[in-house]
Coordinates of C-alpha atoms in Angstrom, one line a residue:
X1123 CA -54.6 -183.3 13.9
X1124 CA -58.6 -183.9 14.1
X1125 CA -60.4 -180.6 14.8
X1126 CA -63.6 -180.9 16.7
X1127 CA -65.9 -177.7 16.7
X1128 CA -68.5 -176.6 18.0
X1129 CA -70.0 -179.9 19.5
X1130 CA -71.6 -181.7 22.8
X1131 CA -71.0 -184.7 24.3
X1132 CA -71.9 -186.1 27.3
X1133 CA -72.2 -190.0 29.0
X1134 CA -69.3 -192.0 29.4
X1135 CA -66.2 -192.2 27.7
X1136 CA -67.4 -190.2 24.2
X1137 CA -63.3 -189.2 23.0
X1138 CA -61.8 -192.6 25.1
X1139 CA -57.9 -193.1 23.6
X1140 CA -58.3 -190.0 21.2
X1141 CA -55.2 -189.2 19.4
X1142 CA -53.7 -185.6 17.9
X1143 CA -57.0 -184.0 18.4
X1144 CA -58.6 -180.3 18.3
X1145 CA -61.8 -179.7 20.3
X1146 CA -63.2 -176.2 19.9
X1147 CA -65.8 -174.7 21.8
X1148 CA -67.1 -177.9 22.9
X1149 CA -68.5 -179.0 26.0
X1150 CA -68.4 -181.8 28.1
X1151 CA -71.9 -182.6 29.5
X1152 CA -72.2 -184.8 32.9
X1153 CA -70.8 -188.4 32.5
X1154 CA -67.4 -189.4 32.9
X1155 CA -63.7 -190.0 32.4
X1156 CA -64.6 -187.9 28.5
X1157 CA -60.8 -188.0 27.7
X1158 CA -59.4 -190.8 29.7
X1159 CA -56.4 -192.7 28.1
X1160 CA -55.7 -190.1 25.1
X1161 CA -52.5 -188.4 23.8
X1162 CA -51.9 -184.6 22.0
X1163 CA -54.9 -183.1 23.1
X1164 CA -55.7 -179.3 22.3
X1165 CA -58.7 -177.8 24.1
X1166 CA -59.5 -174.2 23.1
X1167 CA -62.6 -171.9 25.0
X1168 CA -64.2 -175.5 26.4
X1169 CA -66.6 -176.4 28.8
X1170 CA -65.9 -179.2 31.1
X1171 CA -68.8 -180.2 33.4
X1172 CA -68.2 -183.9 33.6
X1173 CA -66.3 -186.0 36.2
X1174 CA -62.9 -186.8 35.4
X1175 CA -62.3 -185.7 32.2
X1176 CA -58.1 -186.5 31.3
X1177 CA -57.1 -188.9 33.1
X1178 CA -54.3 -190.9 31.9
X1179 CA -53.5 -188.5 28.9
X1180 CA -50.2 -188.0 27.8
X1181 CA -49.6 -184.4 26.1
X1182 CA -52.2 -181.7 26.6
X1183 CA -53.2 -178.4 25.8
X1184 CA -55.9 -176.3 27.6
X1185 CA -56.7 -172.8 27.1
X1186 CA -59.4 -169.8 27.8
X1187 CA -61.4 -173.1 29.2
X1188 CA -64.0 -173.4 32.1
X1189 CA -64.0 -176.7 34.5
X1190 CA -67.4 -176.5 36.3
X1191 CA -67.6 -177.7 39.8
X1192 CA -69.4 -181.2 38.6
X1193 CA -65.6 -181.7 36.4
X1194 CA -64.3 -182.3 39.9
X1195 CA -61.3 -184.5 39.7
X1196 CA -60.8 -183.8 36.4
X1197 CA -57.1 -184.4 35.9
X1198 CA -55.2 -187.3 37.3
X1199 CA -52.8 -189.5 36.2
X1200 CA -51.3 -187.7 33.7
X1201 CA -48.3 -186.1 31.9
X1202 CA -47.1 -182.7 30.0
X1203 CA -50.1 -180.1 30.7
X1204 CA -49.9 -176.5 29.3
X1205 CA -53.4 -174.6 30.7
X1206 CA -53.6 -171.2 29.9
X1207 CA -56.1 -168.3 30.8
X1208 CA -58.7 -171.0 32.3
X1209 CA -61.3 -170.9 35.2
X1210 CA -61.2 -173.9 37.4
X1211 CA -64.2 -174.3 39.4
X1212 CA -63.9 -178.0 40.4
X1213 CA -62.0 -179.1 43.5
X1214 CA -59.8 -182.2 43.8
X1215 CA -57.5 -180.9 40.3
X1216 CA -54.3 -182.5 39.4
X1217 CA -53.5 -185.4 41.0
X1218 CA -50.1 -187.9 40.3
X1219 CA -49.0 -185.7 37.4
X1220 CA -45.6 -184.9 35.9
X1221 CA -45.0 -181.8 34.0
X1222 CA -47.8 -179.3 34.6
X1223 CA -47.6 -175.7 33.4
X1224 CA -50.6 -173.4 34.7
X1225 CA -50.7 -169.4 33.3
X1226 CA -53.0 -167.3 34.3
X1227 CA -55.3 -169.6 35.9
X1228 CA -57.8 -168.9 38.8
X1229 CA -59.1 -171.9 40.9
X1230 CA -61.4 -170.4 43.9
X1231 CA -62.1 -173.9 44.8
X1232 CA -58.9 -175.7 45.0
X1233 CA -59.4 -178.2 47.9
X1234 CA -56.8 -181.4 48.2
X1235 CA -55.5 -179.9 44.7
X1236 CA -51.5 -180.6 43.0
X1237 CA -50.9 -183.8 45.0
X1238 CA -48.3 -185.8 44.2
X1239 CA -47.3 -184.3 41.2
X1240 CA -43.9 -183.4 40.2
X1241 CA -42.1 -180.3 37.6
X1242 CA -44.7 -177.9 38.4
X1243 CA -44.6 -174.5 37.0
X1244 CA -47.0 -171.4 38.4
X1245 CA -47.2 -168.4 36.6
X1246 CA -50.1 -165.6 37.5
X1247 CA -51.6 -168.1 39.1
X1248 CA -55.1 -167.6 42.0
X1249 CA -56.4 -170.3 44.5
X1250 CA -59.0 -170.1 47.1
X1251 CA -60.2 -172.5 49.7
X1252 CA -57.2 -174.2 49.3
X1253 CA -57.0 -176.5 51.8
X1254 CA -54.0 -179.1 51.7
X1255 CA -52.9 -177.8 48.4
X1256 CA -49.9 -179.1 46.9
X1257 CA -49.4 -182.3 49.1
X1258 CA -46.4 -184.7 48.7
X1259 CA -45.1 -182.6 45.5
X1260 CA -42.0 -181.9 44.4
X1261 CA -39.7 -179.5 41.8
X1262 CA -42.2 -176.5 41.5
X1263 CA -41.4 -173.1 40.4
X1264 CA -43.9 -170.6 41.1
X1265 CA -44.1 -166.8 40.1
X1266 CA -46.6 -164.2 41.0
X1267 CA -48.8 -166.0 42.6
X1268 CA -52.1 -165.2 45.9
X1269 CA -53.3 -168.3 47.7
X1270 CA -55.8 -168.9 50.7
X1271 CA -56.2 -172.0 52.3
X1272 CA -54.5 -173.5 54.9
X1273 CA -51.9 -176.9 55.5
X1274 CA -50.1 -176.1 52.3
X1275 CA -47.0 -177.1 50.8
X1276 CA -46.6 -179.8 53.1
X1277 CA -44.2 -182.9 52.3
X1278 CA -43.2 -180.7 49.2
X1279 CA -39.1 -181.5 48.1
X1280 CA -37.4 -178.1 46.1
X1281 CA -39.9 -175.5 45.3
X1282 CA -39.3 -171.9 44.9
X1283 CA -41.7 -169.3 45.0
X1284 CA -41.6 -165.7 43.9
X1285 CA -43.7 -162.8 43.9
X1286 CA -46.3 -164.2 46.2
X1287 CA -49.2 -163.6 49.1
X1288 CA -50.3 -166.6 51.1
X1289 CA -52.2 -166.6 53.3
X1290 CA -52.1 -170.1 54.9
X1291 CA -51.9 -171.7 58.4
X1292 CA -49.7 -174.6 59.0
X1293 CA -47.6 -173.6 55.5
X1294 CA -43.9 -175.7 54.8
X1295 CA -44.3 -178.8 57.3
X1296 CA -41.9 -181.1 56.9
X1297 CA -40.7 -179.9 53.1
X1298 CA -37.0 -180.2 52.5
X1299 CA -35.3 -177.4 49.7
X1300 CA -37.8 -174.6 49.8
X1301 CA -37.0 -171.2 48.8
X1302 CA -39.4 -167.9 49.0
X1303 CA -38.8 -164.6 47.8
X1304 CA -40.1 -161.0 48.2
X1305 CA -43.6 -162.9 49.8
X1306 CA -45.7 -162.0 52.2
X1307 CA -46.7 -165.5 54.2
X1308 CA -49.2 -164.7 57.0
X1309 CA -51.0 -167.6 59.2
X1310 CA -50.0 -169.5 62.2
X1311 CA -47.6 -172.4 62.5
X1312 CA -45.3 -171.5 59.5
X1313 CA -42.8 -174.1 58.4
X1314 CA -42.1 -176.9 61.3
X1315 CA -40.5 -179.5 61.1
X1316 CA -39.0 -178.1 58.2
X1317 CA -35.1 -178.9 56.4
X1318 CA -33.5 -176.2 54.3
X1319 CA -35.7 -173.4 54.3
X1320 CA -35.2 -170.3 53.3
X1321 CA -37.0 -166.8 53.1
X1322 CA -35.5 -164.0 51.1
X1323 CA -37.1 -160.3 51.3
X1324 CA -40.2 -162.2 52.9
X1325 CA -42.6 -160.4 55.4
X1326 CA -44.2 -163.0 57.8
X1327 CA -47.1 -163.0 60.1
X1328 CA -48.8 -165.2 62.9
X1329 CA -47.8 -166.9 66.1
X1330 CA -45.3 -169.5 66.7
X1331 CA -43.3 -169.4 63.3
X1332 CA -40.4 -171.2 61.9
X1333 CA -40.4 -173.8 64.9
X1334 CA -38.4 -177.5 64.5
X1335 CA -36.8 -176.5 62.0
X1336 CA -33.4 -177.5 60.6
X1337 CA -31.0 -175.2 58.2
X1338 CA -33.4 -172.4 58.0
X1339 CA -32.2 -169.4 56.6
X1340 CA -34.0 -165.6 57.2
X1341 CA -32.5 -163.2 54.9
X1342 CA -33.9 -159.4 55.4
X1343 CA -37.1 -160.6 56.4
X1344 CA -39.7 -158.8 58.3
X1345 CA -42.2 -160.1 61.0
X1346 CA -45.8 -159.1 62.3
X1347 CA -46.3 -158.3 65.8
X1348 CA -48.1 -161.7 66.0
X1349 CA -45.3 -163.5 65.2
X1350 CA -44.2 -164.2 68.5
X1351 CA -42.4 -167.3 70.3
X1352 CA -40.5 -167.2 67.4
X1353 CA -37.5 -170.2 66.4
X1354 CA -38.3 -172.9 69.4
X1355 CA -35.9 -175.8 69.1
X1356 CA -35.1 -174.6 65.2
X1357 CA -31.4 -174.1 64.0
X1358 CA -30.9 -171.1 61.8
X1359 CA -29.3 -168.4 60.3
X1360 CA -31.6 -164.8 60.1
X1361 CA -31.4 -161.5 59.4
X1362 CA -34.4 -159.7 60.1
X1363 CA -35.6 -155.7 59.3
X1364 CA -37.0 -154.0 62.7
X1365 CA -39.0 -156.1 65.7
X1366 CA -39.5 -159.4 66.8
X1367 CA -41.8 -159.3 69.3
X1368 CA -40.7 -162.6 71.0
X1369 CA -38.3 -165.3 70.8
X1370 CA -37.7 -168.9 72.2
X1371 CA -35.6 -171.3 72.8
X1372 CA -33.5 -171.4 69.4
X1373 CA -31.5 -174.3 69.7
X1374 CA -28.2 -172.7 67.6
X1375 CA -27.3 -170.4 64.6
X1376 CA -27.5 -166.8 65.1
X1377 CA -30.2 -164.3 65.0
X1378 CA -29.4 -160.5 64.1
X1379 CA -32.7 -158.5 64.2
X1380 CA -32.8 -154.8 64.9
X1381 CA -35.2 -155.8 68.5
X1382 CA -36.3 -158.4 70.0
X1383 CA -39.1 -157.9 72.3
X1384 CA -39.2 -161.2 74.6
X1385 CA -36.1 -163.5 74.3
X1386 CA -37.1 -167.0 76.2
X1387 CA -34.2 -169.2 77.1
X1388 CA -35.3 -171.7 79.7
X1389 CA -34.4 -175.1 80.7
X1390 CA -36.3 -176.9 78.1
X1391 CA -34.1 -175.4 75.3
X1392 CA -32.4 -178.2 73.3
X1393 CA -28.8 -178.8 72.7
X1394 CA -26.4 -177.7 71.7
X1395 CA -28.2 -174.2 73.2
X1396 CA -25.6 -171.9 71.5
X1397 CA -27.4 -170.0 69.1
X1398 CA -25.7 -166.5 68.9
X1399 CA -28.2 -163.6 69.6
X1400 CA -28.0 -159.8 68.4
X1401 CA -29.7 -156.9 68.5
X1402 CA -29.2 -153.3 68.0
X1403 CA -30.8 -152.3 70.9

């Protein structure tokens, strides 16, 4: 492997088609597409400040690394990332990849990031402004994780998440195989239109949650007293700790909570209407 150290570049395509390469402390100057078409890339405490650096680059290594806001868009179209201990400060990241590994990596700008890409791992991972994050993606495993931005997850295929606070409006739409445990979810809208989800040890917040859904699954979850009109025209299967503070128009299951402040069954409920209803009060 070529070791670069130490060095600057800048304009357009400076490392184009690299191969088995080293960079060290070197930084990427404005210009564009730096890295674009290369293979078995280490980067080790770099500077990226360019547009689209990797793109198209098969077999990468990134670590203790800065992406600058003007690197926005910086990796697309590419396979088998490892980035560790890196601060990315450009929106638009990771893009129609496969195989992406993130550790201990903070992204406070992290709009319209992780779309379509697929065998995504998450570990001690921290987004902000992360609007439509994770669109159309699919196989993700995610540990220990804090997110804020809103319309997440949506279109995603088997994920599971662990360890996590999001806070995120319009989370899980239309996703199919998702699992959450021990997470706090909190913002509005949560999971519609949804098939096979399931929340395990989760605590979840805002109005209207966990409506149109199909084969959800609530086990020893807790809710908010603004999570209210609760289930409408979702079939499911929950346990929940302590008070819902309203419910409507489940269309069949069962629900076992220890309250339920406001149950709403009226004729717009949707067949077969027989979801099974208890309470301890």
């Amino acid at each position: 492997m070529t070791t670069i150290k130490d060095k600057e570049f800048g304009g357009e395509r400076p490392l184009f088609a690299s191969r088995d390469l080293r960079l060290e402390n070197v930084t990427i100057h404005a210009g564009e597409s730096a890295l674009k078409c290369c293979r078995n890339i280490d980067a080790v405490e770099c500077t990226f400040e360019g547009k689209y650096p990797f793109w198209h680059v098969d077999g990468f290594k990134i670590a203790d690394s800065l992406f600058t806001p003007g690197a926005r868009a910086a990796l697309w179209y590419s396979r088998g990332l490892e980035m560790r201990n890196t601060l990315v400060e450009a929106p638009k990241m990771f893009r129609e990849m496969h195989g992406i590994l993130l550790d201990h990596v903070r992204i406070p700008d992290a709009q319209e990031t992780l779309w379509h890409c697929s065998d995504v791992t998450l570990r001690d991972v921290e987004v902000a402004n992360a609007d439509y994050l994770f669109m159309h993606s699919r196989d993700i495993d995610i540990d220990r994780y804090r997110q804020n931005g809103n319309y997440s997850f949506q279109y995603c295929r088997n994920v599971v998440i662990r360890n996590a606070v999001l806070h995120t409006k319009d989370a899980f739409w239309n996703t199919e195989n998702v699992t959450v445990y021990d997470s706090e979810i909190h913002g509005e809208y949560l999971g519609w239109h949804s098939s096979n989800l399931r929340l395990v040890n989760c605590h979840i917040t805002g109005t209207q949650p966990l409506c149109y859904a199909s084969g959800l699954v609530l086990e020893n979850c807790t809710f908010g007293p603004d999570a209210d009109l609760a289930f409408e025209d979702s079939s499911l299967n929950a346990t929940i700790r302590g008070h819902i503070t309203s419910v409507k128009n489940p269309r069949s299951g069962s629900i076992i909570a220890d309250s339920i402040g406001e149950l709403i069954i009226d004729e717009h409920v949707q067949a077969p209407a027989d979801c099974i209803i208890k309470t301890a009060q």
